[in-house]
GROMACS .gro file of C-alpha atoms in nm:
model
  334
    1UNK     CA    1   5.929   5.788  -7.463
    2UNK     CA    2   5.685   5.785  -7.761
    3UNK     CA    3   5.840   5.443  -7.876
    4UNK     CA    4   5.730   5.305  -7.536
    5UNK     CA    5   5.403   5.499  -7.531
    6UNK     CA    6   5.311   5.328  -7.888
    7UNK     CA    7   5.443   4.985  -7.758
    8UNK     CA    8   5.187   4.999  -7.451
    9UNK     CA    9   4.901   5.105  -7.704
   10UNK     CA   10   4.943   4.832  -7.961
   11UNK     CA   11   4.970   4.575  -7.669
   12UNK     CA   12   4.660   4.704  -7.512
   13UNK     CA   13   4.506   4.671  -7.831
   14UNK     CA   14   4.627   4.352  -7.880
   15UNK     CA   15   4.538   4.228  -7.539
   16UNK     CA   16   4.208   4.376  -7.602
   17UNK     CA   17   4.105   4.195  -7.881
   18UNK     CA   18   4.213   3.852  -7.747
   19UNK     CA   19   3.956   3.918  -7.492
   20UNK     CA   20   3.692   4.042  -7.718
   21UNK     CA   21   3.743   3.735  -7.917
   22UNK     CA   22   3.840   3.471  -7.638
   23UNK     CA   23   3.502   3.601  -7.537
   24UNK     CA   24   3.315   3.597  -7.897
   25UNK     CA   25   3.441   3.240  -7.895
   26UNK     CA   26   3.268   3.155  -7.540
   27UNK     CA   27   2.994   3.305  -7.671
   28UNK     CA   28   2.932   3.083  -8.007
   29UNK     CA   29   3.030   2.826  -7.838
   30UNK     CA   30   2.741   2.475  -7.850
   31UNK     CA   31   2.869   2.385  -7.499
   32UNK     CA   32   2.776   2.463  -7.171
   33UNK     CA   33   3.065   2.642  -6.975
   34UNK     CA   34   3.318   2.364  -6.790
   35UNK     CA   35   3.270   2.103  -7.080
   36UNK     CA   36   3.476   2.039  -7.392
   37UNK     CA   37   3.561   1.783  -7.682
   38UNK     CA   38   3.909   1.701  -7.572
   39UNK     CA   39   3.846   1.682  -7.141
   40UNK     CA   40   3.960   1.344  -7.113
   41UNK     CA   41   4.279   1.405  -7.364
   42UNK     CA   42   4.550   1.346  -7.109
   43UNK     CA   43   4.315   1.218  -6.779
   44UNK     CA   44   4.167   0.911  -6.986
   45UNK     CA   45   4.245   0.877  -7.386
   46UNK     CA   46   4.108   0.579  -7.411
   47UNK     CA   47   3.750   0.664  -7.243
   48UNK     CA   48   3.570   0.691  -7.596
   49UNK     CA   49   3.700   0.439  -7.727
   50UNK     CA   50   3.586   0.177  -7.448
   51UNK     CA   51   3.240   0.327  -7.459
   52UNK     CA   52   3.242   0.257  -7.796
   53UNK     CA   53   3.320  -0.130  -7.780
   54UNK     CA   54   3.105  -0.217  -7.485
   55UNK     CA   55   2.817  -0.006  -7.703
   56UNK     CA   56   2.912  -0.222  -8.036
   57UNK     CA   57   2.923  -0.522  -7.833
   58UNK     CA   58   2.545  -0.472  -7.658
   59UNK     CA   59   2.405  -0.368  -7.968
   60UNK     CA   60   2.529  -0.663  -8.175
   61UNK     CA   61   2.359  -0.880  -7.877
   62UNK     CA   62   2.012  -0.677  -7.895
   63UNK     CA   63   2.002  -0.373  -8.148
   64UNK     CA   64   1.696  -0.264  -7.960
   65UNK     CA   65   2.000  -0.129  -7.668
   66UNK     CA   66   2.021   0.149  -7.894
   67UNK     CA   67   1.654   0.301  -7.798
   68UNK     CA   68   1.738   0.227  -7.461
   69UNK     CA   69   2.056   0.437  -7.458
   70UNK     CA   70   1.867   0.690  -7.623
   71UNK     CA   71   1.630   0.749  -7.368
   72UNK     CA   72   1.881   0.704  -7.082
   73UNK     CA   73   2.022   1.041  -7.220
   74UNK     CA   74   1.697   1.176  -7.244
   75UNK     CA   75   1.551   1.091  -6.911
   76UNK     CA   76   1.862   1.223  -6.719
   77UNK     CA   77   1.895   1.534  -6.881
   78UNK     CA   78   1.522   1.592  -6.885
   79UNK     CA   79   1.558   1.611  -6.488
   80UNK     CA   80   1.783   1.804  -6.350
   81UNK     CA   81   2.030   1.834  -6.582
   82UNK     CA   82   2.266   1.565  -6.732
   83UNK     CA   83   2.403   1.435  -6.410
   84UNK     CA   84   2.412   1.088  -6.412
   85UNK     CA   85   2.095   1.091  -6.138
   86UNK     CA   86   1.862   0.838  -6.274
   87UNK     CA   87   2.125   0.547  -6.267
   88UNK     CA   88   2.162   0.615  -5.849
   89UNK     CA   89   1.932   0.346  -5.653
   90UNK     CA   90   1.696   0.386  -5.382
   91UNK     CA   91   1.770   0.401  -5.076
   92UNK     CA   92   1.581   0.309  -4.765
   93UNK     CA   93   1.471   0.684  -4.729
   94UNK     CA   94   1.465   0.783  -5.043
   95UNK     CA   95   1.268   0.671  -5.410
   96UNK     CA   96   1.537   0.740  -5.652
   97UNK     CA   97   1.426   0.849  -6.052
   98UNK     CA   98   1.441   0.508  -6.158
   99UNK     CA   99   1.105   0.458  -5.952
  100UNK     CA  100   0.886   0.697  -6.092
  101UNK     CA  101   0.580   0.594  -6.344
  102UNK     CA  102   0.696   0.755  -6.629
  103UNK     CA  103   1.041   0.545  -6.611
  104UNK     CA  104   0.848   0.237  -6.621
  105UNK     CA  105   1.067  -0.012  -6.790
  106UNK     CA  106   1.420   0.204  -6.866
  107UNK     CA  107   1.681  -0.027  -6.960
  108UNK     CA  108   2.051  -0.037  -6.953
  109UNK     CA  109   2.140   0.052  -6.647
  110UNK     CA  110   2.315  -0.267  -6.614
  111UNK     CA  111   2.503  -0.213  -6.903
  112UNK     CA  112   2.625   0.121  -6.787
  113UNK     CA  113   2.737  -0.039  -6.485
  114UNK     CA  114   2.928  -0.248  -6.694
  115UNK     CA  115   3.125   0.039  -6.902
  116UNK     CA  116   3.181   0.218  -6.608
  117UNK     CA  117   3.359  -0.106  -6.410
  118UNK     CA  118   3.610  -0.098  -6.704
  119UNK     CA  119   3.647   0.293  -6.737
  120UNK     CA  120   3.707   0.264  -6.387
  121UNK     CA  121   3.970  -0.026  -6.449
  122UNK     CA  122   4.196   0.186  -6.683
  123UNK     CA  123   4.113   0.533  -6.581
  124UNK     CA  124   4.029   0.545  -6.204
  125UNK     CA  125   3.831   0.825  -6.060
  126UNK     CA  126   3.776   1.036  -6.388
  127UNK     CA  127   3.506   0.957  -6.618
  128UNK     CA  128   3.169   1.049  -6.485
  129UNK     CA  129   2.838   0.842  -6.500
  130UNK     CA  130   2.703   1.132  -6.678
  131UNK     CA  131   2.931   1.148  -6.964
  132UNK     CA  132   2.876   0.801  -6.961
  133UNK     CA  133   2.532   0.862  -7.083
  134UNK     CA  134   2.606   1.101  -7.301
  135UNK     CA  135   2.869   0.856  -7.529
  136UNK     CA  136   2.673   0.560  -7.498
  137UNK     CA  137   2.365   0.761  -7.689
  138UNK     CA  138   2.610   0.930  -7.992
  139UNK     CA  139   2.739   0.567  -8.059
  140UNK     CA  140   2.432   0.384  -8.027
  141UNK     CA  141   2.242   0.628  -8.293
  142UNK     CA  142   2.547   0.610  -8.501
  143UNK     CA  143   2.597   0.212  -8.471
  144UNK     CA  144   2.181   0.166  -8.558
  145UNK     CA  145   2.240   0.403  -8.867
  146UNK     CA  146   2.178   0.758  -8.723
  147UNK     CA  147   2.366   1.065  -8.766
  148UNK     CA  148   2.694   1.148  -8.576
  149UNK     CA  149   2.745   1.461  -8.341
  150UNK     CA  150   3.047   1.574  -8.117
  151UNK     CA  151   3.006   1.494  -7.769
  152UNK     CA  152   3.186   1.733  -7.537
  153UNK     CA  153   3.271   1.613  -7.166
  154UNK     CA  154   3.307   1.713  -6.837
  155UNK     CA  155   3.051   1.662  -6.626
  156UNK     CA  156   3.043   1.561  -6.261
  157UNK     CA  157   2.769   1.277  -6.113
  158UNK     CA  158   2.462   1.412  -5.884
  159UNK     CA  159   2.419   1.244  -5.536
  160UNK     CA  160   2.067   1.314  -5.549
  161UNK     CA  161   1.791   1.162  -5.744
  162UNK     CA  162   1.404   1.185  -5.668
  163UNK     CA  163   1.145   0.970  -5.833
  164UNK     CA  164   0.879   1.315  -5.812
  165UNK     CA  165   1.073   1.503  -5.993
  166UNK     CA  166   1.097   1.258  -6.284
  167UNK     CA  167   0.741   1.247  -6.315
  168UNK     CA  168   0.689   1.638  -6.255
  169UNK     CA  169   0.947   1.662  -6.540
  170UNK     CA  170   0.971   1.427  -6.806
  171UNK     CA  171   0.650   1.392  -7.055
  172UNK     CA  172   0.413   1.112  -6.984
  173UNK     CA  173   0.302   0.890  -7.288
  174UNK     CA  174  -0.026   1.041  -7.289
  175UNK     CA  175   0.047   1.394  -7.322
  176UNK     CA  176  -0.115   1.595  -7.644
  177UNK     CA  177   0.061   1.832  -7.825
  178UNK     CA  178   0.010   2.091  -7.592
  179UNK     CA  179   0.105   1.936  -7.309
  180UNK     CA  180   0.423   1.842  -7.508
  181UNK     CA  181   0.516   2.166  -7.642
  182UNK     CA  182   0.474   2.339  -7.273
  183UNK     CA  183   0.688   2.002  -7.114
  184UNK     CA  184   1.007   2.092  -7.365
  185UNK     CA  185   0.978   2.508  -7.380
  186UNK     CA  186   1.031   2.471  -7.006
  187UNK     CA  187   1.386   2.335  -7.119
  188UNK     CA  188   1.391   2.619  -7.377
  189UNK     CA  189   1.322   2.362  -7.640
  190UNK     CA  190   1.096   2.476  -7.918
  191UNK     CA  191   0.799   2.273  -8.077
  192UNK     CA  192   1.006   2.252  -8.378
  193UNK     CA  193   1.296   2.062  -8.154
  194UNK     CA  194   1.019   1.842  -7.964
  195UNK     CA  195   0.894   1.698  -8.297
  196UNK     CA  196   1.256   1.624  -8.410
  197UNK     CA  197   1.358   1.478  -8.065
  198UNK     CA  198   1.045   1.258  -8.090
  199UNK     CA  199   1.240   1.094  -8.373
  200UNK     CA  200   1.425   0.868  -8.142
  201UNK     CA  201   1.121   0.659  -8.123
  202UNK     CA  202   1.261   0.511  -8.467
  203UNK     CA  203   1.445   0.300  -8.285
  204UNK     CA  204   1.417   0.055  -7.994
  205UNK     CA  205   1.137  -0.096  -7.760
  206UNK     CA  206   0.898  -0.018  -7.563
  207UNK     CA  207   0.643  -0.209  -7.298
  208UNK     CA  208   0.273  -0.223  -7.338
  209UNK     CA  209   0.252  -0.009  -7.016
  210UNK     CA  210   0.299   0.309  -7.262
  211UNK     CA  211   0.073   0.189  -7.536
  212UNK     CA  212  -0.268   0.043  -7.314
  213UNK     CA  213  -0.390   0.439  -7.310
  214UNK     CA  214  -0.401   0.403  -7.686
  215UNK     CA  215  -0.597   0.113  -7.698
  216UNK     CA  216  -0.823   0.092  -7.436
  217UNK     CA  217  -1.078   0.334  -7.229
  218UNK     CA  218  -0.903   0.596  -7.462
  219UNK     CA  219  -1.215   0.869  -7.368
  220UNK     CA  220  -1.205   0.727  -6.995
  221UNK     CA  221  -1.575   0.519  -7.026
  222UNK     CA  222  -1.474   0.194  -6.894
  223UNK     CA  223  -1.487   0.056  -7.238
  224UNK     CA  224  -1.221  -0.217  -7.366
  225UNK     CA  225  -1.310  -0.136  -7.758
  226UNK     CA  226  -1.301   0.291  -7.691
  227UNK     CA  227  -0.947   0.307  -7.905
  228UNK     CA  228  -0.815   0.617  -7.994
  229UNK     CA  229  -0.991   0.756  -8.269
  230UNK     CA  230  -0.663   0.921  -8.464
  231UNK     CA  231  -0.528   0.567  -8.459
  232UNK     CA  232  -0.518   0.330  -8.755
  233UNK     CA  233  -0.748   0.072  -8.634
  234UNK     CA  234  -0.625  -0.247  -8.817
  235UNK     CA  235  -0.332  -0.110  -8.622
  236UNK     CA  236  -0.471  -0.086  -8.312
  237UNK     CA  237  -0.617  -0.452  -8.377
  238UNK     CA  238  -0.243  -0.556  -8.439
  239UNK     CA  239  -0.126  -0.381  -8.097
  240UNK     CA  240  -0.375  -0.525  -7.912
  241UNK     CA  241  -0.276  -0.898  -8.002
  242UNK     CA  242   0.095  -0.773  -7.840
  243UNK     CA  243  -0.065  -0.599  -7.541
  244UNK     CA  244  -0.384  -0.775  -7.439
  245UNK     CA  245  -0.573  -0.582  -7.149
  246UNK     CA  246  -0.416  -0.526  -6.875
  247UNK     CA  247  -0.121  -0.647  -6.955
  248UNK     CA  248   0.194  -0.415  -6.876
  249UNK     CA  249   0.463  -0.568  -6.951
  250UNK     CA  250   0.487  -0.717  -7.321
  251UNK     CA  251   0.724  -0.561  -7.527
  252UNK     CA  252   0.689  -0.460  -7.873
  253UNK     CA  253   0.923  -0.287  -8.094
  254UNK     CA  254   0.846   0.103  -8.126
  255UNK     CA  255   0.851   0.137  -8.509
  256UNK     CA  256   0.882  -0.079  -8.859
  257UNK     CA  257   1.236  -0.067  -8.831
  258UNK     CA  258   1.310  -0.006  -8.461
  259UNK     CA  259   1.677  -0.163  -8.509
  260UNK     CA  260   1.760   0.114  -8.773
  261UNK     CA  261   1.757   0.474  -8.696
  262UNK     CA  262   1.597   0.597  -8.983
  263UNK     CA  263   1.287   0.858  -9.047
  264UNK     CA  264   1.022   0.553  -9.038
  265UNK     CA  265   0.919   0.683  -8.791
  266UNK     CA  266   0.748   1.000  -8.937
  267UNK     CA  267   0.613   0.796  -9.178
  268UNK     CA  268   0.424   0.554  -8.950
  269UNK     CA  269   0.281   0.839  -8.750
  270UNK     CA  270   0.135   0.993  -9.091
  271UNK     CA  271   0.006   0.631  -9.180
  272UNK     CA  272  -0.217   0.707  -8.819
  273UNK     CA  273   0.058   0.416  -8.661
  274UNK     CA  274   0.217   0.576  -8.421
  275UNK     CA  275   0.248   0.345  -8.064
  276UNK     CA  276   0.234   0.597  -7.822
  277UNK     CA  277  -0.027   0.908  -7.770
  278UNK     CA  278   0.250   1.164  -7.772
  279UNK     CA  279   0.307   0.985  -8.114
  280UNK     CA  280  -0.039   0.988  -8.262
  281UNK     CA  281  -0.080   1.355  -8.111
  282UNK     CA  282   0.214   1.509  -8.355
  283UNK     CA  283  -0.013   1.531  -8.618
  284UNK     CA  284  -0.312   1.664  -8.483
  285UNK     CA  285  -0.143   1.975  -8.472
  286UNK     CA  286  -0.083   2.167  -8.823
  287UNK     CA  287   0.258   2.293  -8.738
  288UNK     CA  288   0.326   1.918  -8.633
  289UNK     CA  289   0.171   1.753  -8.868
  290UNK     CA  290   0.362   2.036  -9.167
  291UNK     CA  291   0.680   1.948  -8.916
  292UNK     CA  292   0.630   1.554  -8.947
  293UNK     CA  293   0.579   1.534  -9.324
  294UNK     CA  294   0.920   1.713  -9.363
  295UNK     CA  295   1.072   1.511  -9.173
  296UNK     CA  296   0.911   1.194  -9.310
  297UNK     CA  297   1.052   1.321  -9.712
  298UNK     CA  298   1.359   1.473  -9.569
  299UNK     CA  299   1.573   1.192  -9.406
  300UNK     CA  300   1.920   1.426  -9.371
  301UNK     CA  301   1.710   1.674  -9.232
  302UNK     CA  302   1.596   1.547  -8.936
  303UNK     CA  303   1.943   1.385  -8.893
  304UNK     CA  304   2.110   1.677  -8.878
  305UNK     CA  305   1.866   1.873  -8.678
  306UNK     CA  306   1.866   1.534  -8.430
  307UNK     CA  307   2.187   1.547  -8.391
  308UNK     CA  308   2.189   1.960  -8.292
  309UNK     CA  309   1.883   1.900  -8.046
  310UNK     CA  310   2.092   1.608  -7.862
  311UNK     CA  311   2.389   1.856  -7.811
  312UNK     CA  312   2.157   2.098  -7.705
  313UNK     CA  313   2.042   1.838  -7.437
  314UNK     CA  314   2.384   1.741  -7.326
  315UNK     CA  315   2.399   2.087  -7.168
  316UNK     CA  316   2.118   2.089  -6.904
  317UNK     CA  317   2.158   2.107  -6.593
  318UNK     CA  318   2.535   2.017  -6.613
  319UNK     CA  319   2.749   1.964  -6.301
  320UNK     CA  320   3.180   2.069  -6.345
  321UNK     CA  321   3.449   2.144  -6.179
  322UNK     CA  322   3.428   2.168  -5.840
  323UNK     CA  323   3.020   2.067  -5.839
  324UNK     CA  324   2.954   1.695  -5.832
  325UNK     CA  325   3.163   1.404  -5.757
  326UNK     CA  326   3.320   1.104  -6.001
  327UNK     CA  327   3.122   0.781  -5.880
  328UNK     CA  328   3.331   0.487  -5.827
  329UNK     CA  329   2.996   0.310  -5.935
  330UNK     CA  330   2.689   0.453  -6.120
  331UNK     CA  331   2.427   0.311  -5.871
  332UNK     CA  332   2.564   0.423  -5.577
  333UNK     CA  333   2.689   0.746  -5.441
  334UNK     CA  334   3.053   0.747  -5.326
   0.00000   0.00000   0.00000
């Protein structure tokens, strides 16, 4: 009787602390709940690995794909949550995210289309547009000379997407450091976090629709030569050649070495170079400007903490398990 009285003590014990930790363990975990490294183990091994060579194979066509993946990542998660929403198309009742100002000119949704046709090939039904996103951006940083992180997986695609609420979400090229710091705490990211994940404008391209603010009628006068005055102006001179008045649409690359994810990009916006307001803006700020000039002597610095604020954005918003749906085709709801 005491035997079995100690045998039912130790295993409630031991039970006990397999919950404690199992729970410990959920707790410390980077990942939001429903995603994990190893989800497509058994459903789809070789998932990774084709994201992987239709990334390698756009990038070695135009390394500028890896900005563009980038902010694919950025401008789902950003709205929503990390759901695959702003790769769905409009409808005839509906403006999807991919019509809203502040995604003027987002690239690669063709491409995803692509790696999804051939995911869909081998692996019917299972990989989601979302995680989609969320590969494509790890391997493109990595490929252009950026840091690594893990990606965990999971997620299930939206069948929603609404062109307002990219615009009431996602920070507009003109915001000042304010502006920025309130548009990121609302994701629970700090200031600290938004100057870091401004890094990915080290790599990649952008269109002059972005950069005019900078250049022109900065105070709002109606006057083509009122630049900003916290730009460099030969700069400005040198922008303006790329993105003549009124002009939208030119592209120009969005730092000195926008194929190579590198911290360049820190030190153009010291050097009063930075293309964009929300650029320029870092350092008029002295926690961002003290944040910038770390980051601009301290290259595996903001790698590492680039690569932590990117896992941290893989797990907004996410849709699993029975939430969602698997979309046969990005664009298009099932």
């Amino acid at each position: 009787m005491a035997s079995t009285r100690a045998f039912s003590t130790s295993w409630l014990l031991f039970t006990s602390s397999v919950v404690i930790f199992a729970t410990l363990c959920a707790a410390i975990s980077p990942y939001a709940p429903g995603l994990s490294e190893d989800f497509y183990a058994k459903s789809c091994p070789q998932a990774a690995e084709i994201v992987e060579h239709y990334v390698t194979k756009y990038l070695k066509k135009d390394s500028t794909f890896a900005g563009a993946f980038n902010r694919l990542q950025f401008h789902d998660c950003w709205v929503g949550g990390c759901d695959g929403s702003v790769l769905l198309n409009s409808t005839a009742t509906n403006s999807a995210e991919r019509e809203a100002h502040v995604n003027f000119g987002l690239r690669g949704i063709k491409e995803v289309d692509e790696i999804k046709a051939a995911l869909e090939y081998h692996c019917p039904g299972v990989v989601s547009c979302a995680d989609i996103l969320i590969i494509a951006a790890r391997d493109a940083t990595v490929k252009a000379g950026g840091p690594w992180w893990p990606v965990a997986l999971g997620r299930k695609d939206a069948s929603e997407s609404v062109d307002l609420l990219a615009d009431a979400n996602l920070p507009f090229p003109v915001f000042p450091f304010p502006l920025l710091v309130q548009n990121f705490a609302r994701k629970n990211f700090s200031a600290r976090e938004m100057v870091v994940l401004s890094g990915a404008h080290t790599i990649g391209q952008t269109h002059c629709n972005g950069v005019l603010p900078h250049l022109y009628n900065f105070t709002g006068g109606n006057n083509a030569t009122d630049i900003d005055p916290a730009m460099n102006k030969g700069f400005a001179t040198f922008l303006k050649k790329l993105c003549p008045q009124g002009n939208r649409t030119n592209t120009l690359f969005l730092d000195s070495t926008a194929g190579k994810f590198d911290n360049a990009y820190y030190k153009n916006v010291l050097a009063h170079k930075g293309i964009f307001i929300t650029d320029s803006t870092l350092i008029t700020n002295s926690l961002g400007k003290k944040l910038v000039t770390s980051f601009a002597k301290a290259k595996s610095t903001f790698f590492k903490e680039f690569a932590d604020g990117m896992v941290k954005m893989g797990n907004l918003g996410v849709l699993t398990g029975s939430q969602g749906e698997i979309r046969k085709q990005c664009q298009f709801v099932n």
